[in-house]
Amino acid sequence: MKRNFLFAKVLFLAVAFACLGCVGGVAAGAERPKLVVGIVVDQMRWDYLYRYYDLYGEGGFKRLMAEGYNCENTMINYVPTVTGVGHASIFTGSVPAIHGIAGNNFIKDGKMIYCCDDSAVRGVGSDTDAGRMSPRNMLTTTIGDELKIATDFKAKVVGVSLKDRASILPAGHSADGAYWIDNSTGTFITSTYYMEELPQWVVAFNKKYGGKSEREIGYSAYGNLITAEMAKAAIEGEALGQDAVTDLLTVSFSCTDKIGHEYATHSPEIREIFLDLDKKLADFFTYLDQKVGKGQYLVFLTADHGAANNALMLREHGIPAGGFVASEVKKALDDYLKQKFGVQRSLVAEVADYKVFLDREAVSAQSLQLAEVKEAAIDWLKCDPQYAYVVDLEHAMAATLPAVVRERLVNGYHRLRSGDIQIVLNPAHYEVGSSEIGRGTTHGVWNPYDSHIPFILMGWHVKPGATNAKTTINDIAATVCAMIHVQMPNGCIGNAVEF
C-alpha cells in the first residue's frame, strides 16, 4: 500500500510538472510574426488611397489594399490633429487626456515646451539642441514597450523618421534606439537617452547619405529615399526579425507633410511625392519579403493626421472657406483683456492649436480671478462669426455643442498641459500666417479632412478584406497587440478590429 501510494504520488507530481511545462511552453512560444513594421505617412488623407489609385504601381499602396485588410472608416477622436499627438496616439492606443502629448508644443510646469524636449540628455552624433530629445514627456507605454515586457525585454524596438517626434514617440520608452535628422548636418542622430555613441551601421549610413540641406531632404523625394533606406539599414544593423523573438520597427515618412504644408492637397507636388512614396513602399515590401520572409512579418500603414483643402481653391468653386490668424487673435484678445481688467501685463500667453493659453502666473500676480478672465475672453471671442463654438476646456463635457466635437475636445484635454479655451472654427477654416491666404494648407481640427486617416494591415495572419465599420486611431495599437498576443499599452482605450 505504501509503495503504491508513493508511486501514485510520484506519478501525480510528474504529470503536474509536465503540465506546468506545457503551460510554460505555450506561454514562451506564443505565435508571433518575426517582425512588426508600423508605417506612418505624415499628413496622408484617407482619400489619397483613391485619388492617385490609377497612377500607383502594383507593389505599394495597391498591394496593401489587395493583400491587406483595409479599415476604411478610421477616425482621429481628439484634437489637436497634429504630428506629435498623432504618432503618440497611434502607438499608445490612447488620447492626449491620458498619454499627455497634448500638442507638438504644450504647457508643462507652467512653461511652453516642445513635446520631446529633455534637458537631461544630449545629442549623440550631434552637438546641437536637435539631439536633446527623449520620450519622457509621454505618460503611457507603447506597442514597443509592451512587446519588450512580453518578451522579457529580448525584443528589439527601433524608430526611424526625419522628424524627431515621429521617431521617438512611436518607439516608446524602452526602445533600443530612435533616429532622426539633424537639419544642420543632414545626418541621422539620436540622444543619450538611448546610447552614448552611434552604432557603426548608423555612422556608415551617414557617410553614404548625409550632408544634404533641410530643403533637399524634407521637400523632395530624397526624403522618402533616406527614410526607406534607413529603415532597411536598421533591419540589417540590428538584425531585426532574424531570430525567434519578435521585433518592432517604426517608420514615419515626413516629407509628405512638409510638401503638403507648402503646396496643399491638390498640387502637382503632393501628387508626385505620393507617387514616389508608392515606389519606395513597393521596394521596401519586396525587401521585407526577401529579408524576413513573405508572410513572416506584419506591417500596418496609417497617418498621424490629414489636411484641409486650400481655402482659395474652395472659394473658386463656391465653397465657404477662410483663414484664422492666431497671432492677430492673440494680440487683439490680449489688448481687450488688459483694457477690461485695467492691467499692463499680458494675460494671454499663447494662441496655438486653436486654443487660448492664458498666462496663469500673470493672472495671479495681478490679483485677478482665472474664471473671470476666461469668461471675459470667451465672451469676446464669441463675437466673431468665424468661431462656431468657444469652449472653456475645463468644463468641455458640459458644453452645448455636437457630441462628436465635444468628445474630441474632452479626449484632447489634459488638465495640466492643455490650454484654457478651445476655439472651434467653421468647416474649411484653418490657421494661416497672415490675412492673405496662401497656396499651402495645414491641419489640427476635428473635421473629417484632418481626422479621417488610412489604416491597413498586411502580412502575417492577415486575410484580404475591408470594412467601413467605425474605427478610431486608438484601435490600431489594440489590434496589433491582440494579433501578436501582448498586452495593450497601459493607457490604451481602443478595441481590436475583428477580421
Coordinates of C-alpha atoms in Angstrom, one line a residue:
M1 CA 0.0 0.0 0.0
K2 CA 2.7 2.4 1.0
R3 CA 4.7 1.6 -2.2
N4 CA 1.5 2.1 -4.3
F5 CA 0.9 5.4 -2.5
L6 CA 4.4 6.6 -3.2
F7 CA 4.2 5.5 -6.8
A8 CA 0.9 7.4 -7.2
K9 CA 2.4 10.5 -5.6
V10 CA 5.4 10.4 -7.8
L11 CA 3.2 9.9 -10.9
F12 CA 1.0 12.8 -9.8
L13 CA 4.0 15.1 -9.4
A14 CA 5.4 14.0 -12.7
V15 CA 2.2 14.7 -14.5
A16 CA 1.8 18.1 -12.7
F17 CA 5.3 19.2 -13.6
A18 CA 4.7 18.0 -17.2
C19 CA 1.5 20.1 -17.3
L20 CA 3.4 23.1 -16.0
G21 CA 6.0 22.6 -18.6
C22 CA 3.3 22.5 -21.3
V23 CA 1.8 25.7 -19.9
G24 CA 5.2 27.3 -19.8
G25 CA 5.9 26.1 -23.3
V26 CA 2.7 27.7 -24.6
A27 CA 3.4 31.0 -22.9
A28 CA 7.0 31.1 -24.1
G29 CA 6.1 30.0 -27.6
A30 CA 3.1 32.3 -28.3
E31 CA 2.7 32.6 -32.0
R32 CA 4.0 35.9 -33.3
P33 CA 5.5 37.2 -36.5
K34 CA 9.2 37.7 -36.8
L35 CA 8.9 41.4 -37.3
V36 CA 6.2 44.1 -36.9
V37 CA 6.6 47.2 -39.0
G38 CA 4.5 50.3 -38.2
I39 CA 4.5 52.8 -41.1
V40 CA 3.1 56.3 -40.6
V41 CA 2.7 58.7 -43.6
D42 CA 2.7 62.2 -42.2
Q43 CA -0.3 64.3 -43.4
M44 CA -1.8 61.4 -45.5
R45 CA -5.5 62.0 -46.0
W46 CA -7.5 58.8 -46.3
D47 CA -8.7 59.7 -49.8
Y48 CA -5.1 59.8 -51.2
L49 CA -5.5 56.0 -51.4
Y50 CA -8.1 56.6 -54.2
R51 CA -7.2 60.0 -55.7
Y52 CA -4.0 58.6 -57.2
Y53 CA -5.0 54.9 -57.3
D54 CA -4.8 54.7 -61.1
L55 CA -1.3 56.2 -61.0
Y56 CA 0.1 53.9 -58.4
G57 CA 2.1 50.8 -59.3
E58 CA 1.2 47.3 -58.2
G59 CA 3.6 46.8 -55.3
G60 CA 3.0 49.7 -52.9
F61 CA -0.4 51.1 -51.9
K62 CA -2.2 48.8 -54.3
R63 CA -0.5 45.8 -52.8
L64 CA -1.5 46.9 -49.3
M65 CA -5.1 47.3 -50.5
A66 CA -5.2 44.0 -52.4
E67 CA -3.4 41.7 -49.9
G68 CA -4.3 43.6 -46.7
Y69 CA -7.2 44.4 -44.5
N70 CA -8.4 47.9 -45.0
C71 CA -10.2 49.8 -42.3
E72 CA -11.8 52.5 -44.4
N73 CA -13.6 54.5 -41.7
T74 CA -10.7 55.2 -39.2
M75 CA -11.0 58.5 -37.5
I76 CA -8.9 60.5 -35.1
N77 CA -11.1 61.0 -31.9
Y78 CA -9.4 64.1 -30.4
V79 CA -8.0 67.5 -31.1
P80 CA -5.4 68.8 -32.0
T81 CA -4.8 66.6 -35.0
V82 CA -1.1 67.3 -35.3
T83 CA 2.1 65.2 -35.7
G84 CA 3.3 64.7 -32.2
V85 CA -0.1 63.8 -30.9
G86 CA -0.9 61.5 -33.8
H87 CA 2.3 59.5 -33.5
A88 CA 1.8 59.1 -29.8
S89 CA -1.8 58.1 -30.2
I90 CA -1.2 55.5 -32.9
F91 CA 1.4 53.6 -30.8
T92 CA -0.1 54.1 -27.3
G93 CA -3.7 53.5 -28.4
S94 CA -4.6 56.5 -26.3
V95 CA -5.5 60.2 -26.4
P96 CA -3.8 63.4 -25.1
A97 CA -6.0 63.3 -22.0
I98 CA -4.2 60.1 -21.0
H99 CA -0.8 59.9 -22.8
G100 CA -0.1 63.6 -22.1
I101 CA 1.2 64.6 -25.5
A102 CA -1.2 67.5 -25.8
G103 CA 0.3 69.0 -28.9
N104 CA 3.6 69.4 -30.7
N105 CA 4.0 72.1 -28.0
F106 CA 2.2 72.3 -24.7
I107 CA 2.3 73.6 -21.2
K108 CA 4.4 71.7 -18.6
D109 CA 5.1 73.1 -15.2
G110 CA 3.8 76.5 -16.3
K111 CA 6.1 76.8 -19.4
M112 CA 5.5 76.0 -23.0
I113 CA 7.7 73.1 -24.1
Y114 CA 8.3 71.0 -27.2
C115 CA 6.8 67.5 -26.9
C116 CA 10.1 65.7 -26.9
D117 CA 12.2 68.3 -25.1
D118 CA 14.6 66.8 -22.5
S119 CA 17.3 69.0 -21.0
A120 CA 18.7 65.9 -19.1
V121 CA 20.1 64.4 -22.3
R122 CA 22.4 65.5 -25.0
G123 CA 22.7 64.6 -28.7
V124 CA 24.6 61.6 -30.0
G125 CA 26.0 62.3 -33.4
S126 CA 25.2 66.0 -32.9
D127 CA 26.4 68.9 -30.8
T128 CA 23.2 70.9 -31.4
D129 CA 19.9 71.1 -29.4
A130 CA 18.4 68.8 -32.1
G131 CA 19.7 65.9 -30.0
R132 CA 18.3 66.9 -26.7
M133 CA 15.2 64.8 -27.1
S134 CA 13.5 61.8 -25.4
P135 CA 10.1 60.2 -24.9
R136 CA 9.9 61.2 -21.2
N137 CA 7.0 63.6 -21.6
M138 CA 4.8 60.8 -22.8
L139 CA 3.0 59.3 -19.8
T140 CA 2.0 55.8 -21.2
T141 CA 3.5 52.8 -22.8
T142 CA 3.5 52.0 -26.5
I143 CA 3.2 48.8 -28.6
G144 CA 7.0 48.5 -28.4
D145 CA 7.1 48.9 -24.6
E146 CA 4.5 46.1 -24.2
L147 CA 6.4 43.9 -26.7
K148 CA 9.5 44.4 -24.7
I149 CA 7.8 43.5 -21.4
A150 CA 6.1 40.4 -23.0
T151 CA 9.5 39.1 -24.2
D152 CA 11.4 39.8 -21.0
F153 CA 13.0 42.7 -22.9
K154 CA 14.5 40.4 -25.5
A155 CA 12.6 42.1 -28.4
K156 CA 14.4 44.9 -30.3
V157 CA 12.5 48.1 -30.9
V158 CA 13.8 50.8 -33.3
G159 CA 12.2 54.1 -34.6
V160 CA 13.2 55.9 -37.8
S161 CA 12.0 59.2 -39.2
L162 CA 13.2 62.6 -40.5
K163 CA 11.3 64.2 -37.6
D164 CA 12.4 63.6 -34.0
R165 CA 8.9 63.3 -32.6
A166 CA 7.9 60.9 -35.4
S167 CA 10.8 58.6 -34.4
I168 CA 10.9 59.0 -30.6
L169 CA 7.2 58.8 -29.6
P170 CA 6.3 55.7 -31.7
A171 CA 9.4 53.7 -30.5
G172 CA 8.4 54.3 -26.8
H173 CA 10.3 54.5 -23.5
S174 CA 12.2 51.2 -23.6
A175 CA 13.3 51.3 -27.3
D176 CA 16.8 50.2 -28.3
G177 CA 17.1 53.3 -30.5
A178 CA 15.3 56.1 -32.2
Y179 CA 16.9 58.0 -35.0
W180 CA 16.1 61.4 -36.7
I181 CA 17.7 64.0 -38.8
D182 CA 19.8 66.9 -37.5
N183 CA 18.9 69.5 -40.1
S184 CA 22.1 71.4 -39.6
T185 CA 24.2 68.4 -40.8
G186 CA 21.7 66.3 -42.8
T187 CA 22.6 63.2 -40.8
F188 CA 20.7 60.8 -38.6
I189 CA 21.3 61.3 -34.8
T190 CA 19.9 60.1 -31.5
S191 CA 20.3 61.1 -27.8
T192 CA 22.0 59.8 -24.7
Y193 CA 18.6 58.6 -23.5
Y194 CA 19.3 55.6 -25.8
M195 CA 23.0 55.3 -26.0
E196 CA 26.4 57.0 -25.7
E197 CA 27.6 56.7 -29.3
L198 CA 26.1 55.9 -32.7
P199 CA 26.2 52.3 -33.8
Q200 CA 28.6 51.7 -36.7
W201 CA 25.8 51.0 -39.1
V202 CA 24.4 54.5 -38.5
V203 CA 27.8 56.0 -38.9
A204 CA 28.2 54.2 -42.2
F205 CA 24.8 55.2 -43.3
N206 CA 25.5 58.9 -42.6
K207 CA 28.7 58.7 -44.6
K208 CA 26.8 57.5 -47.6
Y209 CA 23.7 59.6 -47.4
G210 CA 24.4 62.5 -45.1
G211 CA 25.2 66.2 -45.8
K212 CA 22.3 67.5 -47.7
S213 CA 20.3 70.6 -46.7
E214 CA 17.0 70.6 -44.9
R215 CA 15.3 71.7 -48.1
E216 CA 16.9 69.0 -50.2
I217 CA 15.8 66.3 -47.7
G218 CA 12.5 67.5 -46.4
Y219 CA 10.9 68.8 -49.6
S220 CA 11.9 66.2 -52.2
A221 CA 11.8 62.5 -53.0
Y222 CA 15.2 62.3 -51.4
G223 CA 13.4 62.4 -48.0
N224 CA 11.5 59.3 -48.9
L225 CA 14.6 57.6 -50.1
I226 CA 16.7 58.1 -47.0
T227 CA 13.8 57.2 -44.7
A228 CA 13.2 53.9 -46.5
E229 CA 17.0 53.2 -46.8
M230 CA 17.5 54.0 -43.1
A231 CA 14.7 51.5 -42.3
K232 CA 16.5 48.8 -44.2
A233 CA 19.8 49.7 -42.6
A234 CA 18.1 49.4 -39.1
I235 CA 16.9 45.9 -40.0
E236 CA 20.4 44.9 -41.2
G237 CA 22.3 46.7 -38.4
E238 CA 20.1 45.4 -35.6
A239 CA 19.2 42.1 -37.1
L240 CA 15.5 42.8 -36.8
G241 CA 13.3 39.9 -37.5
Q242 CA 16.2 37.5 -37.7
D243 CA 15.6 35.3 -34.6
A244 CA 12.8 33.6 -32.7
V245 CA 11.9 36.8 -30.8
T246 CA 9.5 39.3 -32.5
D247 CA 11.0 42.8 -33.1
L248 CA 9.3 46.1 -33.9
L249 CA 10.4 48.8 -36.4
T250 CA 8.5 52.1 -36.6
V251 CA 9.0 54.2 -39.8
S252 CA 7.5 57.6 -40.4
F253 CA 7.7 59.4 -43.8
S254 CA 7.8 63.1 -43.1
C255 CA 8.4 65.0 -46.4
T256 CA 4.7 64.4 -47.4
D257 CA 3.8 66.7 -44.6
K258 CA 6.3 69.4 -45.4
I259 CA 5.3 69.4 -49.1
G260 CA 1.6 69.4 -48.1
H261 CA 2.0 72.4 -45.9
E262 CA 3.7 74.4 -48.7
Y263 CA 1.7 73.3 -51.8
A264 CA -1.6 71.9 -50.4
T265 CA -3.7 68.8 -51.1
H266 CA -4.4 69.1 -54.9
S267 CA -1.0 70.3 -56.1
P268 CA 1.3 68.5 -58.6
E269 CA 3.9 68.5 -55.9
I270 CA 1.8 66.4 -53.4
R271 CA 0.8 64.1 -56.2
E272 CA 4.4 63.5 -57.2
I273 CA 5.6 62.8 -53.6
F274 CA 2.9 60.2 -53.1
L275 CA 3.7 58.5 -56.4
D276 CA 7.3 58.4 -55.3
L277 CA 6.4 57.1 -51.9
D278 CA 4.4 54.4 -53.6
K279 CA 7.5 53.2 -55.4
K280 CA 9.5 53.3 -52.2
L281 CA 6.9 51.3 -50.4
A282 CA 6.9 48.7 -53.1
D283 CA 10.7 48.4 -52.9
F284 CA 10.5 48.1 -49.1
F285 CA 7.9 45.4 -49.2
T286 CA 10.0 43.4 -51.7
Y287 CA 13.0 43.8 -49.4
L288 CA 10.9 42.6 -46.4
D289 CA 9.7 39.6 -48.5
Q290 CA 13.3 38.6 -49.1
K291 CA 14.9 39.5 -45.8
V292 CA 12.3 38.5 -43.3
G293 CA 10.1 36.3 -45.5
K294 CA 6.7 36.9 -47.1
G295 CA 4.0 36.1 -44.5
Q296 CA 6.6 36.3 -41.7
Y297 CA 6.2 40.0 -40.9
L298 CA 3.2 42.1 -40.0
V299 CA 3.0 45.6 -41.4
F300 CA 0.5 48.3 -40.8
L301 CA 0.2 51.7 -42.5
T302 CA -1.6 54.7 -41.2
A303 CA -1.3 58.5 -40.8
D304 CA -0.9 60.9 -37.9
H305 CA -3.5 63.4 -39.4
G306 CA -4.9 64.6 -42.7
A307 CA -5.0 68.1 -44.1
A308 CA -7.5 70.8 -45.2
N309 CA -8.1 71.6 -48.8
N310 CA -6.8 75.0 -49.7
A311 CA -9.3 77.8 -48.9
L312 CA -8.6 79.7 -52.1
M313 CA -9.3 76.6 -54.2
L314 CA -12.5 76.0 -52.4
R315 CA -13.6 79.6 -52.8
E316 CA -13.0 79.5 -56.5
H317 CA -15.7 76.8 -56.6
G318 CA -18.2 78.5 -54.4
I319 CA -17.4 76.5 -51.2
P320 CA -17.2 78.6 -48.0
A321 CA -13.7 78.7 -46.6
G322 CA -11.4 81.1 -44.7
G323 CA -8.3 81.7 -42.6
F324 CA -7.6 82.2 -38.9
V325 CA -4.6 84.3 -38.0
A326 CA -3.6 83.2 -34.5
S327 CA -1.0 85.9 -33.9
E328 CA -3.6 88.6 -34.7
V329 CA -6.2 87.0 -32.4
K330 CA -3.7 86.7 -29.6
K331 CA -2.8 90.5 -29.8
A332 CA -6.4 91.6 -30.1
L333 CA -7.6 89.4 -27.3
D334 CA -4.8 90.4 -25.0
D335 CA -5.4 94.1 -25.7
Y336 CA -9.0 93.7 -24.8
L337 CA -8.3 91.8 -21.6
K338 CA -5.7 94.3 -20.4
Q339 CA -8.1 97.2 -21.0
K340 CA -11.1 95.4 -19.4
F341 CA -9.2 94.5 -16.2
G342 CA -7.1 97.6 -16.1
V343 CA -3.7 95.9 -16.1
Q344 CA -0.5 96.4 -18.1
R345 CA 0.9 92.9 -18.1
S346 CA -0.2 90.5 -20.8
L347 CA -2.8 87.9 -19.8
V348 CA -2.6 85.7 -23.0
A349 CA 0.5 83.5 -23.1
E350 CA -0.2 81.9 -26.5
V351 CA -2.8 81.1 -29.1
A352 CA -1.9 77.7 -30.6
D353 CA -3.6 74.6 -31.9
Y354 CA -6.9 76.7 -31.9
K355 CA -6.5 77.1 -28.1
V356 CA -6.0 80.1 -25.9
F357 CA -3.4 79.6 -23.3
L358 CA -3.8 82.2 -20.5
D359 CA -0.8 83.3 -18.5
R360 CA -1.9 82.0 -15.2
E361 CA 1.1 83.4 -13.4
A362 CA 0.3 86.9 -14.7
V363 CA -3.4 86.5 -13.8
S364 CA -2.5 85.5 -10.2
A365 CA 0.2 88.2 -9.9
Q366 CA -2.3 90.9 -10.8
S367 CA -4.8 89.6 -8.3
L368 CA -7.3 88.5 -10.9
Q369 CA -9.6 85.5 -10.9
L370 CA -8.9 83.0 -13.6
A371 CA -12.6 82.2 -14.0
E372 CA -13.4 85.8 -14.6
V373 CA -10.6 86.2 -17.2
K374 CA -11.7 83.1 -19.0
E375 CA -15.3 84.2 -19.1
A376 CA -14.3 87.6 -20.5
A377 CA -12.1 86.1 -23.1
I378 CA -14.8 83.7 -24.2
D379 CA -17.4 86.4 -24.4
W380 CA -15.1 88.5 -26.6
L381 CA -14.2 85.6 -28.9
K382 CA -17.9 84.7 -29.4
C383 CA -18.4 88.0 -31.1
D384 CA -16.5 86.7 -34.1
P385 CA -18.8 84.8 -36.5
Q386 CA -16.0 82.6 -37.8
Y387 CA -15.9 80.8 -34.5
A388 CA -18.7 78.2 -34.4
Y389 CA -18.0 77.5 -30.7
V390 CA -15.8 78.9 -28.0
V391 CA -15.4 76.4 -25.1
D392 CA -13.9 76.6 -21.6
L393 CA -11.9 73.3 -21.7
E394 CA -12.2 72.7 -18.0
H395 CA -15.9 72.3 -18.5
A396 CA -16.0 70.9 -22.0
M397 CA -18.1 67.9 -21.1
A398 CA -21.0 70.2 -20.2
A399 CA -20.6 72.5 -23.2
T400 CA -23.5 72.8 -25.7
L401 CA -22.1 71.6 -28.9
P402 CA -22.4 68.5 -31.2
A403 CA -21.5 65.3 -29.3
V404 CA -18.7 64.3 -31.7
V405 CA -17.0 67.6 -31.3
R406 CA -17.4 67.5 -27.5
E407 CA -15.9 64.0 -27.4
R408 CA -12.8 65.2 -29.3
L409 CA -12.3 68.2 -27.1
V410 CA -12.6 66.1 -24.0
N411 CA -10.2 63.5 -25.3
G412 CA -7.7 66.1 -26.3
Y413 CA -7.7 68.0 -23.0
H414 CA -5.0 67.2 -20.4
R415 CA -5.7 69.4 -17.4
L416 CA -2.0 70.1 -16.6
R417 CA -0.9 70.6 -20.2
S418 CA -3.6 71.9 -22.5
G419 CA -4.8 75.4 -22.9
D420 CA -7.8 77.1 -21.3
I421 CA -10.1 77.9 -24.1
Q422 CA -10.9 75.9 -27.3
I423 CA -11.8 77.8 -30.5
V424 CA -13.9 75.6 -32.9
L425 CA -13.9 77.1 -36.3
N426 CA -16.5 76.8 -39.1
P427 CA -15.6 74.0 -41.5
A428 CA -12.9 74.7 -44.1
H429 CA -11.4 77.5 -41.9
Y430 CA -7.9 77.0 -40.7
E431 CA -4.9 78.8 -39.3
V432 CA -2.9 80.9 -41.8
G433 CA 0.2 83.1 -41.3
S434 CA -1.4 86.3 -42.4
S435 CA -4.8 87.7 -43.6
E436 CA -3.7 86.9 -47.1
I437 CA -4.3 83.2 -47.6
G438 CA -1.5 81.4 -49.4
R439 CA -1.3 78.3 -51.6
G440 CA -0.5 75.8 -48.8
T441 CA -2.5 74.1 -46.2
T442 CA -2.5 72.9 -42.5
H443 CA -4.3 70.7 -40.1
G444 CA -5.3 70.5 -36.4
V445 CA -9.1 70.5 -36.2
W446 CA -11.8 67.8 -35.7
N447 CA -13.2 67.8 -39.2
P448 CA -13.0 64.8 -41.4
Y449 CA -10.4 66.3 -43.7
D450 CA -8.0 66.4 -40.7
S451 CA -9.2 63.3 -38.8
H452 CA -10.0 60.7 -41.5
I453 CA -6.9 58.6 -41.9
P454 CA -5.9 55.3 -43.6
F455 CA -5.3 52.1 -41.6
I456 CA -4.3 49.0 -43.5
L457 CA -2.8 45.8 -42.1
M458 CA -0.9 43.4 -44.3
G459 CA 1.2 40.2 -44.0
W460 CA 1.3 37.8 -41.0
H461 CA -2.2 36.2 -40.4
V462 CA -4.0 39.0 -42.3
K463 CA -6.7 37.9 -44.7
P464 CA -7.6 40.3 -47.5
G465 CA -10.7 42.4 -46.9
A466 CA -12.1 45.7 -45.9
T467 CA -14.6 47.2 -43.5
N468 CA -16.5 50.5 -43.2
A469 CA -17.2 49.9 -39.6
K470 CA -16.3 52.8 -37.3
T471 CA -12.6 52.5 -36.2
T472 CA -10.5 55.0 -34.3
I473 CA -6.8 55.8 -34.2
N474 CA -6.8 54.1 -30.8
D475 CA -7.9 50.8 -32.3
I476 CA -4.6 50.5 -34.2
A477 CA -2.5 49.6 -31.1
A478 CA -5.2 47.4 -29.7
T479 CA -5.4 45.4 -32.9
V480 CA -1.7 44.9 -33.3
C481 CA -1.2 43.9 -29.7
A482 CA -4.1 41.4 -29.9
M483 CA -2.6 39.9 -33.1
I484 CA 0.8 39.4 -31.6
H485 CA -0.5 38.3 -28.2
V486 CA 0.9 41.0 -26.0
Q487 CA -0.9 43.3 -23.5
M488 CA -2.2 46.5 -25.0
P489 CA -0.4 49.7 -23.8
N490 CA -1.3 50.8 -20.3
G491 CA -3.3 53.9 -21.4
C492 CA -5.0 52.2 -24.4
I493 CA -8.7 52.9 -24.9
G494 CA -9.0 51.2 -28.3
N495 CA -10.7 47.9 -29.4
A496 CA -9.1 45.3 -31.6
V497 CA -10.6 45.2 -35.1
E498 CA -12.2 41.8 -35.9
F499 CA -11.4 40.4 -39.3

